[in-house]
Coordinates of C-alpha atoms in Angstrom, one line a residue:
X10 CA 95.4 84.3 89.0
X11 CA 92.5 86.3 88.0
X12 CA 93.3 89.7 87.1
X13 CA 92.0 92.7 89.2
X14 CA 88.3 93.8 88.5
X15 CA 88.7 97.4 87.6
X16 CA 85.6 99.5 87.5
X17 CA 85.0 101.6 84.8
X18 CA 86.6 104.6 85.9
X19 CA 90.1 103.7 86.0
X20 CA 92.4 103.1 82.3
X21 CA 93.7 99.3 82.7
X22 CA 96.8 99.5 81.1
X23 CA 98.1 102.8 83.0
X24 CA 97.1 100.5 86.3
X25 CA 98.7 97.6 85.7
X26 CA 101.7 99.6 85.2
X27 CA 101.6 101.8 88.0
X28 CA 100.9 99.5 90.8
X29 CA 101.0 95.4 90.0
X30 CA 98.1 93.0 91.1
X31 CA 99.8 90.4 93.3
X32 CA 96.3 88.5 94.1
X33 CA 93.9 89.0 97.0
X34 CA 94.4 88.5 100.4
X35 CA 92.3 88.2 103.1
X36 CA 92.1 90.4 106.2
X37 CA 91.1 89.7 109.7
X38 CA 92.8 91.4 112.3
X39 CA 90.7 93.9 114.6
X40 CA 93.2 95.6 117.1
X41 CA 94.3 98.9 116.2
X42 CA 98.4 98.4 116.9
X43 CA 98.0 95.2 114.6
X44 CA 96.2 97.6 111.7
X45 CA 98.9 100.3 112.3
X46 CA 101.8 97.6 111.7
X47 CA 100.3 95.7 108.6
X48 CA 99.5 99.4 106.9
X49 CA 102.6 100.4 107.4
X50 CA 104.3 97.0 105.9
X51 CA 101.7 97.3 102.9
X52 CA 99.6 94.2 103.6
X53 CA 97.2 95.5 101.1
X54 CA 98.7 97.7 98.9
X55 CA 99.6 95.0 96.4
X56 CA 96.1 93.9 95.9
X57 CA 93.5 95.8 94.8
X58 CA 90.6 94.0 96.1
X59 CA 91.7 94.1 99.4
X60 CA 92.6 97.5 99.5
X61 CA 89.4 98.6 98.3
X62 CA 87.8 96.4 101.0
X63 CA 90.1 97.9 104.0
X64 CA 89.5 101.2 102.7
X65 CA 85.7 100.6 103.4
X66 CA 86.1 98.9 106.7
X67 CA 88.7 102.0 108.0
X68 CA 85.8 104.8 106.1
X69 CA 82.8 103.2 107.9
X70 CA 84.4 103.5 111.3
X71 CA 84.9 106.7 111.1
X72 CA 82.8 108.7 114.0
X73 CA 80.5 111.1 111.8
X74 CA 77.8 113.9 112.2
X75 CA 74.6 112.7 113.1
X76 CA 73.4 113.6 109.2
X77 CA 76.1 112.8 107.2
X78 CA 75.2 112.8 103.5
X79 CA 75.2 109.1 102.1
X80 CA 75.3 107.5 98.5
X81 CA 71.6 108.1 98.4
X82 CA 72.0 111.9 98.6
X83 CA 73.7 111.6 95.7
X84 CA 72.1 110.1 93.4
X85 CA 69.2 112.1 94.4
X86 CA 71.1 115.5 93.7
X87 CA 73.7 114.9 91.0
X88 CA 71.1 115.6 88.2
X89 CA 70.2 118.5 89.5
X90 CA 73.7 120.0 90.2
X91 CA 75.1 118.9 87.0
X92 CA 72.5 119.4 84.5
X93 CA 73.0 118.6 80.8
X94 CA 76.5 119.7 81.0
X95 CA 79.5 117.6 79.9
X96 CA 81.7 116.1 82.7
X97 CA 84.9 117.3 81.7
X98 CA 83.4 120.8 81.4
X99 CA 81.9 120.9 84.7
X100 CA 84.2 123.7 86.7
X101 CA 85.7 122.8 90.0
X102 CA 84.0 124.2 93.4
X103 CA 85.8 127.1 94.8
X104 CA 87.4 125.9 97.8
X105 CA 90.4 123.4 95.9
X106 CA 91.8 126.6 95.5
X107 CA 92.5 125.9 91.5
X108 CA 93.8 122.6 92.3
X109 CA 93.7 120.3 89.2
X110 CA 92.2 117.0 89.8
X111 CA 95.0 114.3 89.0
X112 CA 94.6 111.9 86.6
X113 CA 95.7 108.7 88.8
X114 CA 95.1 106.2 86.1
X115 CA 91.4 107.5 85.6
X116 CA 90.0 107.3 82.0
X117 CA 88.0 110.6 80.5
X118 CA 85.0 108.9 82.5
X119 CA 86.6 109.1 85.4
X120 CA 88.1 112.6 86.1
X121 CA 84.3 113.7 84.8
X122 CA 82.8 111.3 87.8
X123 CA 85.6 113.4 90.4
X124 CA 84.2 116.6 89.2
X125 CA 80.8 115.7 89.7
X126 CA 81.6 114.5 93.1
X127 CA 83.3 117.9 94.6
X128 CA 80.3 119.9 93.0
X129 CA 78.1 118.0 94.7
X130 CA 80.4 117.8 98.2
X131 CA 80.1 121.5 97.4
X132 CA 76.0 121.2 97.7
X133 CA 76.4 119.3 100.8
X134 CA 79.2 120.7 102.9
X135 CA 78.6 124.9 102.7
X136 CA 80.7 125.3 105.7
X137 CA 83.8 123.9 103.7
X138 CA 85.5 126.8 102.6
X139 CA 89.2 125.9 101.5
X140 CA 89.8 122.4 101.2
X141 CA 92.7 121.7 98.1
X142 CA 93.5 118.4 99.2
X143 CA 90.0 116.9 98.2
X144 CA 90.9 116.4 94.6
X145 CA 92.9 113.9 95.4
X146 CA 90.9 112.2 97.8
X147 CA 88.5 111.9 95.4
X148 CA 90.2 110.8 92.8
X149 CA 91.6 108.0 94.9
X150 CA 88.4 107.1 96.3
X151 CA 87.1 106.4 93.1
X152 CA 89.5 103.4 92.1
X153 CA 88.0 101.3 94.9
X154 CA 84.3 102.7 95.0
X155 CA 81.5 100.7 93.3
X156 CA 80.4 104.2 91.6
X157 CA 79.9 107.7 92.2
X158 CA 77.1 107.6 94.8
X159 CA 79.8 104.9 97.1
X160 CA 82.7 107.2 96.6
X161 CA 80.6 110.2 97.0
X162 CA 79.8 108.9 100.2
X163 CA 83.5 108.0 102.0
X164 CA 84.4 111.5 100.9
X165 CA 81.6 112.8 103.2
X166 CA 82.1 110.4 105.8
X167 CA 85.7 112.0 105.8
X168 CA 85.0 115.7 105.9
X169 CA 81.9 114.3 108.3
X170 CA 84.1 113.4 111.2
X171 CA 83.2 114.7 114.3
X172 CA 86.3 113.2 116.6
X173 CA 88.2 116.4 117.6
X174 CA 90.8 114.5 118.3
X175 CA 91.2 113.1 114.4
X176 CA 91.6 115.5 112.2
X177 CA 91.2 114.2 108.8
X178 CA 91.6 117.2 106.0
X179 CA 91.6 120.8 105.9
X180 CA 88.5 122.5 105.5
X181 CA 89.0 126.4 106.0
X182 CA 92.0 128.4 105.1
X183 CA 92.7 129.2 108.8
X184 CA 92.9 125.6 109.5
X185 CA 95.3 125.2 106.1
X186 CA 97.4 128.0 106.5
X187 CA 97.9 127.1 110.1
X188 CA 99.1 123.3 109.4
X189 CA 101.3 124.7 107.0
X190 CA 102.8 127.3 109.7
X191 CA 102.7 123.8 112.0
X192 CA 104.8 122.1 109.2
X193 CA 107.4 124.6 109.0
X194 CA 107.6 124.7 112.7
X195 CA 108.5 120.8 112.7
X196 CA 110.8 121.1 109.6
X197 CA 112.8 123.8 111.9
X198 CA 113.3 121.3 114.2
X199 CA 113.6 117.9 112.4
X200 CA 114.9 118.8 108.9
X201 CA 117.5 121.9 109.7
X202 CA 120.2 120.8 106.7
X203 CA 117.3 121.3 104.7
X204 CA 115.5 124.3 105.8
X205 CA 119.0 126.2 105.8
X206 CA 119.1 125.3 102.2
X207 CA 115.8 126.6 101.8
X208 CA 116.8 129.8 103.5
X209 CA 119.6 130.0 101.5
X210 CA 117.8 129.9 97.9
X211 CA 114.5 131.3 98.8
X212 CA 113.4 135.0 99.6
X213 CA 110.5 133.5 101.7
X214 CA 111.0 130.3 102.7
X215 CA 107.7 129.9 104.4
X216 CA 106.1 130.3 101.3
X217 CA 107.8 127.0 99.7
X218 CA 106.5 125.1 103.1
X219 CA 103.1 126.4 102.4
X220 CA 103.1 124.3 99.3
X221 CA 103.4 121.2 102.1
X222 CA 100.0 119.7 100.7
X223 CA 100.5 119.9 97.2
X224 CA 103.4 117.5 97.1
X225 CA 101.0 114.9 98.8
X226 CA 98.0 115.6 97.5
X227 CA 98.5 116.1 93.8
X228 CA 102.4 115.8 92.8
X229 CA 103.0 112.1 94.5
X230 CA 102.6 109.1 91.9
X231 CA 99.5 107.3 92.6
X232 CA 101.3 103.9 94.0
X233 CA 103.2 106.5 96.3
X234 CA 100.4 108.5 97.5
X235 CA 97.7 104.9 97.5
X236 CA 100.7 104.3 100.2
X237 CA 100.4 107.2 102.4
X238 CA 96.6 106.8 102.2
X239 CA 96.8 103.7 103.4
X240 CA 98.6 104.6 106.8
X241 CA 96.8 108.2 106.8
X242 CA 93.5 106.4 106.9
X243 CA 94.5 104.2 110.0
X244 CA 96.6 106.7 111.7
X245 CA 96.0 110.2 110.9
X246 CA 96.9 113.2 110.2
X247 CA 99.9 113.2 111.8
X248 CA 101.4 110.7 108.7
X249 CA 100.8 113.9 106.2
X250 CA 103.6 115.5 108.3
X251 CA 105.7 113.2 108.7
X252 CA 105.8 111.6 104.9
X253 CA 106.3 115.6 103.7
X254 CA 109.6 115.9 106.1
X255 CA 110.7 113.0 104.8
X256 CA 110.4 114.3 101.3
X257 CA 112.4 117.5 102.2
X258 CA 115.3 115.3 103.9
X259 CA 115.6 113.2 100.3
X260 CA 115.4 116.5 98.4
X261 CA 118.0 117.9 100.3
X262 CA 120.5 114.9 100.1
X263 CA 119.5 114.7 96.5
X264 CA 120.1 118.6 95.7
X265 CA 122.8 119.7 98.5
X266 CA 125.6 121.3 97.0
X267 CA 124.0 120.9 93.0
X268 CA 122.3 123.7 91.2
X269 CA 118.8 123.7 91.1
X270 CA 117.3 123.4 88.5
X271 CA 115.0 126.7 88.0
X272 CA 115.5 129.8 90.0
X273 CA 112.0 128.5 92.1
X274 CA 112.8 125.8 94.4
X275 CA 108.9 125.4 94.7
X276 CA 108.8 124.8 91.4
X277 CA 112.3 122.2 91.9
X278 CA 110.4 120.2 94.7
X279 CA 107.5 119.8 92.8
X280 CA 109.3 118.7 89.9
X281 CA 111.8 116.1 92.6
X282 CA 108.2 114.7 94.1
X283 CA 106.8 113.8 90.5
X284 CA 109.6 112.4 90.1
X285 CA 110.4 110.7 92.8
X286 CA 110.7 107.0 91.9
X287 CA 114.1 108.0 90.4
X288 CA 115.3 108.5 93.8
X289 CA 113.1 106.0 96.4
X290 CA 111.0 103.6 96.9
X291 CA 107.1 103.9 98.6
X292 CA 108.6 101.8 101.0
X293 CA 112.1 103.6 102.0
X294 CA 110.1 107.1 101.9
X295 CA 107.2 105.6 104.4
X296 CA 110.5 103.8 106.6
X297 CA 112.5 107.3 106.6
X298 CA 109.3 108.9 107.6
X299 CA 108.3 106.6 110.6
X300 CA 112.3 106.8 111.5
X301 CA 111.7 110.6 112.3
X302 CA 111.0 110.6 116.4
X303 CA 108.0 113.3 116.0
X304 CA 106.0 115.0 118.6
X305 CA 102.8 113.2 120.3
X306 CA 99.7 114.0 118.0
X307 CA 98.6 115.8 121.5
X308 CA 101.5 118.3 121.0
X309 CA 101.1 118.9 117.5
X310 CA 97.6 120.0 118.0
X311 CA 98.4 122.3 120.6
X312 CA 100.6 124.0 117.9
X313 CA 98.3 123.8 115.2
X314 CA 96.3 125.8 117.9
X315 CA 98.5 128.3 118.8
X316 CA 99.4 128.8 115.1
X317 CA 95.7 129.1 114.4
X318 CA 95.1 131.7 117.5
X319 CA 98.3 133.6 116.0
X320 CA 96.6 133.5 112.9
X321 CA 93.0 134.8 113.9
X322 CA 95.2 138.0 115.5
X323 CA 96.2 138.8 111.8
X324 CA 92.5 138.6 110.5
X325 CA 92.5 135.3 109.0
X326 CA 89.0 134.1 109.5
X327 CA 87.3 130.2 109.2
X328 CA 84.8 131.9 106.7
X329 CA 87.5 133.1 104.6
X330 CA 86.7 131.3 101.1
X331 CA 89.6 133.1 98.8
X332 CA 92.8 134.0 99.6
X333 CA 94.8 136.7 97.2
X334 CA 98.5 136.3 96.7
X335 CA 99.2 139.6 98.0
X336 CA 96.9 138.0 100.9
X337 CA 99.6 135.1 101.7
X338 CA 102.2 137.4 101.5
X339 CA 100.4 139.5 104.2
X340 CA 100.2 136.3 106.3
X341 CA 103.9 135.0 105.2
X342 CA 106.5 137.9 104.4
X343 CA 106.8 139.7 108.2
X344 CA 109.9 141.3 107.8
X345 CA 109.9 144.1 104.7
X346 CA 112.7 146.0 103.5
X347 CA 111.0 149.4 104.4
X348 CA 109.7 148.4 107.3
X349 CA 113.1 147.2 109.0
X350 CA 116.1 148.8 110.2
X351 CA 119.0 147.5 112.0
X352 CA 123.2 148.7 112.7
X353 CA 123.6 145.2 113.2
X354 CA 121.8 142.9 110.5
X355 CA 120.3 143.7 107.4
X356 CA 117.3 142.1 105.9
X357 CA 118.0 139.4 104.2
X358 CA 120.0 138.2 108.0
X359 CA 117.1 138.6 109.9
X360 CA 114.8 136.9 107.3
X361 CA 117.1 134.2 107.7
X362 CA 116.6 134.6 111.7
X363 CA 112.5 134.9 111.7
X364 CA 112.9 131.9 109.5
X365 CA 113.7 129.5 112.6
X366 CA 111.7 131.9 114.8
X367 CA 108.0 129.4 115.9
X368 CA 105.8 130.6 112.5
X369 CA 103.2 132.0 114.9
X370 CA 105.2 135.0 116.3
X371 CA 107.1 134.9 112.0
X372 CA 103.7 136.6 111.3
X373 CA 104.9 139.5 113.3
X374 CA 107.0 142.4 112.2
X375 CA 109.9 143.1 114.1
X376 CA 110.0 146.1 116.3
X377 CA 112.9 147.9 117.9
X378 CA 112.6 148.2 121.5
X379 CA 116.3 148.4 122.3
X380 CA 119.5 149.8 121.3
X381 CA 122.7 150.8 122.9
X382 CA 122.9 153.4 119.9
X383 CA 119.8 155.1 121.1
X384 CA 119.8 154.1 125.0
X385 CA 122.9 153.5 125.9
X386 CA 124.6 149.8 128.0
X387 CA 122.3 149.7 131.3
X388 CA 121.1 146.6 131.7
X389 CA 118.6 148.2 134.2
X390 CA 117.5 150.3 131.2
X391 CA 117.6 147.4 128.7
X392 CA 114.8 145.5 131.0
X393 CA 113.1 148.9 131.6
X394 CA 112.5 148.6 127.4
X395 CA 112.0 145.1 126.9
X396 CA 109.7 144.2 129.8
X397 CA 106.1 143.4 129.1
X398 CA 106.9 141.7 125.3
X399 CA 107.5 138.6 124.4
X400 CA 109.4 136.8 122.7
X401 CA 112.3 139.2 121.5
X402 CA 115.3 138.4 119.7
X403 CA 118.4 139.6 121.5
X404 CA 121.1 140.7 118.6
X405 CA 125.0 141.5 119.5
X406 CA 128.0 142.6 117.5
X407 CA 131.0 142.3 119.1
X408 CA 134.2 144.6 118.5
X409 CA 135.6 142.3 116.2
X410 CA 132.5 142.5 113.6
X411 CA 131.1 139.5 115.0
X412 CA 127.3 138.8 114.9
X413 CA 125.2 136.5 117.3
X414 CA 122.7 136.6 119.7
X415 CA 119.3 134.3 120.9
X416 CA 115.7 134.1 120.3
X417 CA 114.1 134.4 123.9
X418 CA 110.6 133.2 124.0
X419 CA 109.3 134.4 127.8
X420 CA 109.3 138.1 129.1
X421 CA 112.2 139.5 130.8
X422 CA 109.8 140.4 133.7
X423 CA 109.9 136.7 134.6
X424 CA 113.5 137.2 136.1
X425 CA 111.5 139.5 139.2
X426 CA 109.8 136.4 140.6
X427 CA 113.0 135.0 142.3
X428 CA 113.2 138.2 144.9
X429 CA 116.8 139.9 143.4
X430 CA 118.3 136.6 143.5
X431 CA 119.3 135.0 139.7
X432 CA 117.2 132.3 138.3
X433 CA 116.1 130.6 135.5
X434 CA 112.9 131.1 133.5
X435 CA 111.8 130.4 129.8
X436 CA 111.4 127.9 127.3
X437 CA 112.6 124.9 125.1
X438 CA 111.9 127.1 122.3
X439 CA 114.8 129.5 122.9
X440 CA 117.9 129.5 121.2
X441 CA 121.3 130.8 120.2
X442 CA 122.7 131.8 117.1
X443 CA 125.5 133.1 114.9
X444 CA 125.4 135.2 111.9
X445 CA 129.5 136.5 111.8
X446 CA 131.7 135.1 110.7
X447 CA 129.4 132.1 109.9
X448 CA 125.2 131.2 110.4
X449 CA 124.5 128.6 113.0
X450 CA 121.7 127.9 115.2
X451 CA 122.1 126.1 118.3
X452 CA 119.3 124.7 119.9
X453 CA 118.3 123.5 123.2
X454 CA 120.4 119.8 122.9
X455 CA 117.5 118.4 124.3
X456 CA 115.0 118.8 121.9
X457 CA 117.3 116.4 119.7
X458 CA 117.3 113.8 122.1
X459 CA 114.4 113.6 124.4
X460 CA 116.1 111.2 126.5
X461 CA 118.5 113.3 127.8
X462 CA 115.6 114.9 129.9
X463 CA 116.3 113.0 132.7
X464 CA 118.1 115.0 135.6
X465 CA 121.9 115.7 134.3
X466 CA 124.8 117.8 135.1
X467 CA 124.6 121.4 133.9
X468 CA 126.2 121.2 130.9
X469 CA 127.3 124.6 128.4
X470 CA 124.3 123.9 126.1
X471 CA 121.8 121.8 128.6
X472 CA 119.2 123.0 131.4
X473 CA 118.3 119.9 133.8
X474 CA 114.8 120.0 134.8
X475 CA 113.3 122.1 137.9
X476 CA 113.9 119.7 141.1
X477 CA 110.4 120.2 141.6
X478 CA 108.6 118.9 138.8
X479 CA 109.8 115.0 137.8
X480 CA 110.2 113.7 134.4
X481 CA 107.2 111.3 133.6
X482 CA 108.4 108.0 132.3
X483 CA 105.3 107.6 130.1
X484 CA 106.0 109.9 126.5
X485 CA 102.7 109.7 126.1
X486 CA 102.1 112.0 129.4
X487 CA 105.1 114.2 129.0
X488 CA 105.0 117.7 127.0
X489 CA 108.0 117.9 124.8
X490 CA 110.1 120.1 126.5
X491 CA 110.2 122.6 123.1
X492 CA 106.6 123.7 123.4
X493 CA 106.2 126.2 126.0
X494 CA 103.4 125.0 128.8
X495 CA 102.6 128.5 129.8
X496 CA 101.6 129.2 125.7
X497 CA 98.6 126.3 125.7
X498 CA 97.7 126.9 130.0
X499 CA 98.3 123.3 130.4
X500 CA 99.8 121.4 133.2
X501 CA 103.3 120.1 132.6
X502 CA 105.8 117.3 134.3
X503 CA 108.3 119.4 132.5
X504 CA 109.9 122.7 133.1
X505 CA 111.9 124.1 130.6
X506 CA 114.8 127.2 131.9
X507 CA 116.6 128.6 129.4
X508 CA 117.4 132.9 130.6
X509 CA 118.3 134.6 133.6
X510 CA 119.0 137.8 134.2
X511 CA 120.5 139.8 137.3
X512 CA 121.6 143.5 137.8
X513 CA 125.4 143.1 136.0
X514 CA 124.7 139.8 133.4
X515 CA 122.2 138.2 131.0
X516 CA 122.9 134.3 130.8
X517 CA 121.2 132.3 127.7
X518 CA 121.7 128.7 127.5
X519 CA 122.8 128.3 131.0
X520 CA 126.6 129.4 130.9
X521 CA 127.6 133.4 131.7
X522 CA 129.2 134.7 128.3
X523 CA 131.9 136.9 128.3
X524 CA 132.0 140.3 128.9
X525 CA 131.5 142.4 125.4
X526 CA 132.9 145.4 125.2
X527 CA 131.2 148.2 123.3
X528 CA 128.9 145.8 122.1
X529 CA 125.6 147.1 120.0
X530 CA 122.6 145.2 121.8
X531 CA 119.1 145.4 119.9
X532 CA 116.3 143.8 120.6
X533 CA 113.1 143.3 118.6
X534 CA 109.6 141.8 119.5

């Protein structure tokens, strides 16, 4: 067996070691669910060749821009752009955001050639304002390019796509700040052991999900990230989110109930994903990744959406080009310690609550709108405050110390379209929770097992779906009952009823609680 033919960009020995050449293979399958299965069982990744030669096939189809620069642009402006300076001295373009290039088995000549190739993206693509994951890109591009010009050119054709519907990478900080605001949203949801041990050793935990990319796209081994690329390039985005929960849920069953290691767990994941042959294999992380039952790329962009619209109401632009740390804390850290008072929690228990609260409304600052302190226990007065905001977060202490209460995501108002009869209104994304004696969340059962929308029973912790609207039996047609229709104006086969409210009870989750008495109600928006 011949051995691989390197070009001259990549260091041999560090290759051979990092990921083994098994021999070519050949490749001839042209339906996309065939592609999806045979990238996701590494067909290619054990031969060079042919992963270079799938790479192309997967770049080329890519729908681009009419005039999309090409390997001919490049040689015709890299002179120019470059100059007599050194490669390894060239400085890196202004929207990786300080990102390092990673070595990935390149030689010297190689990590000069990556630099080279983001000035001149730089040159090319003005309207790319914030793109840190391009480094990487690059860097793996390079292995299986013929040269510069050739990998210059699949970079383009990647940050050239034109399919609104196949979003590729992150080009503006609105668009990055919002997937990572989309990827603590889905870690709420489908990694909660882990994000209450975030909560529990972090001040702000979005801030350690905002680091999301970096494990992909510069802390993953090459043979480990080669192996996301692979799937990423056939199906998506949606892959980044899924292999980066999937990273969290090892971390966590790694680290629960150790020590970590510094008194940064950003810095401790890092460290974990560097490391993380000690713990799995490319293959296991990619199988506990396609195990997790994710939403429809349809739903996450509608969330990436409403993240991005949350975050355009803050001032975060798409022409932004530098973002100050006191900036991301802006954007991140809602809930200040002179800017919130409560009888009932402090702040370090409602950080822990606007923690599992959708990131779009965590960018807000809690405001008081009710108290029994200040207005007294009318319920007809505690609509009279709350009516007209949305969502609020309902807290109660009970004359036994005990703290709980429920994030409500639709206007009280709703409860006046049933004519002074009781019915329900909201969303999947409501929920209950418990601070005293212990912190729980409970969430709406079925957004942990979609297939108990069918019609059911009322059940404690279940709300059966309006008789009116019936379930679809295609997933691929049916909103998941957690995002909230009446958010994104889009038809739904789904209704999700969480509240009701009448003149003498509030009911959350479909059962009447009890009675509190002298109960402290205060709600915030």
């Amino acid at each position: 067996m011949h051995p691989p033919a390197y070009n001259c960009f990549v260091d041999r020995d560090k290759m051979d070691s990092a990921i083994p050449d098994l021999g070519p293979k050949e490749l001839s399958c042209t339906e996309l669910q065939e592609l999806k299965q045979l990238a996701r069982q590494g067909y290619w990744a054990r031969s060079y060749a042919l992963r270079g030669q799938v790479y192309q096939r997967l770049i080329r189809d890519i729908p681009c821009r009419t005039v999309t620069p090409d390997a001919s642009v490049y040689r015709d402006i890299v002179g120019k752009i470059v100059g007599k300076h050194s490669s390894a001295s060239l400085p890196l373009p202004e929207f990786v955001d300080n990102t390092q290039v990673p070595s990935y088995c390149l030689n010297s000549k190689g990590e000069g050639a990556v630099r080279k190739i983001l000035l001149c993206i730089s040159n090319q693509f003005p309207d790319v304002s914030f793109c840190p994951a391009l480094p990487a890109v690059v860097a793996l591009l390079l292995h299986y390019s013929a040269d510069e010009a050739e990998c210059f050119e699949k970079a383009c054709r990647i940050l050239a796509c034109n399919d609104s519907s196949r979003k590729l990478v992150d080009q503006s900080f609105l668009a990055f700040e919002s997937s990572c605001m989309t990827f603590g949203d889905l870690v709420n949801k489908y990694c909660q052991a882990a994000h209450k041990l975030m909560v529990a050793v972090s001040e702000d935990v979005l801030q350690v999900y905002a680091d999301w990319q970096r494990w992909l796209f510069g802390e993953l081994p090459l043979s480990y990230f080669a192996r996301v690329f692979d799937v990423f390039l056939v199906e998506g985005y949606k892959v980044l989110y899924r292999v980066a929960l999937a990273i969290l849920k090892f971390f966590h069953k790694v680290r629960a109930g150790q020590p970590l290691e510094s008194d940064n767990v950003k810095q401790d994941i890092r460290a974990f994903v560097r490391d993380i042959a000690k713990t799995v294999s490319p293959e296991k992380l990619l199988e506990k990744a396609f195990a997790i039952r994710l939403f429809s790329r349809k739903e996450i962009q509608l969330l990436q959406m409403a993240n991005e619209k949350a975050l355009k109401q803050k001032g975060i632009t798409v022409k932004q080009k530098s973002v100050s740390l006191s900036k991301r804390q802006f954007v991140h850290l809602a809930v200040h310690a002179d800017n919130f008072h409560s009888e009932i929690v402090g702040v370090k228990e409602m950080r822990d609550i606007w923690s599992w609260v959708p990131e779009r409304f965590a960018l807000c600052q809690p405001l008081l709108l009710f108290s029994s302190l200040q207005h007294g226990y009318s319920l007809t007065r505690f609509y009279f405050q709350c009516e007209g905001r949305e969502p609020t977060v309902l807290l109660i202490k009970t004359t036994q110390k005990e703290v709980c209460g429920a994030y409500l995501s639709t206007d009280w108002s709703e409860r006046n379209k049933f004519g002074g009869k009781l019915g329900f209104f909201g969303t999947g994304e409501c929920f209950v929770f418990r601070l005293q004696p212990e912190v729980q969340r409970y969430e709406w059962v079925v957004i942990k097992h979609p297939e108990l929308t069918k019609p059911a029973p009322l059940e404690p912790t279940t709300v059966p779906p309006s008789p009116s609207h019936s379930v679809s039996s295609e997933p691929a047609d049916r909103l998941s009952p957690f995002l909230a229709t009446r958010h994104f104006n889009l038809p739904s086969k789904t209704e999700s009823l969480f509240m009701a409210g009448g003149s003498d009870c509030l009911i959350i989750g479909g059962c009447r609680p009890p009675r509190l008495a002298g109960s402290c109600l205060s709600t915030v928006t």
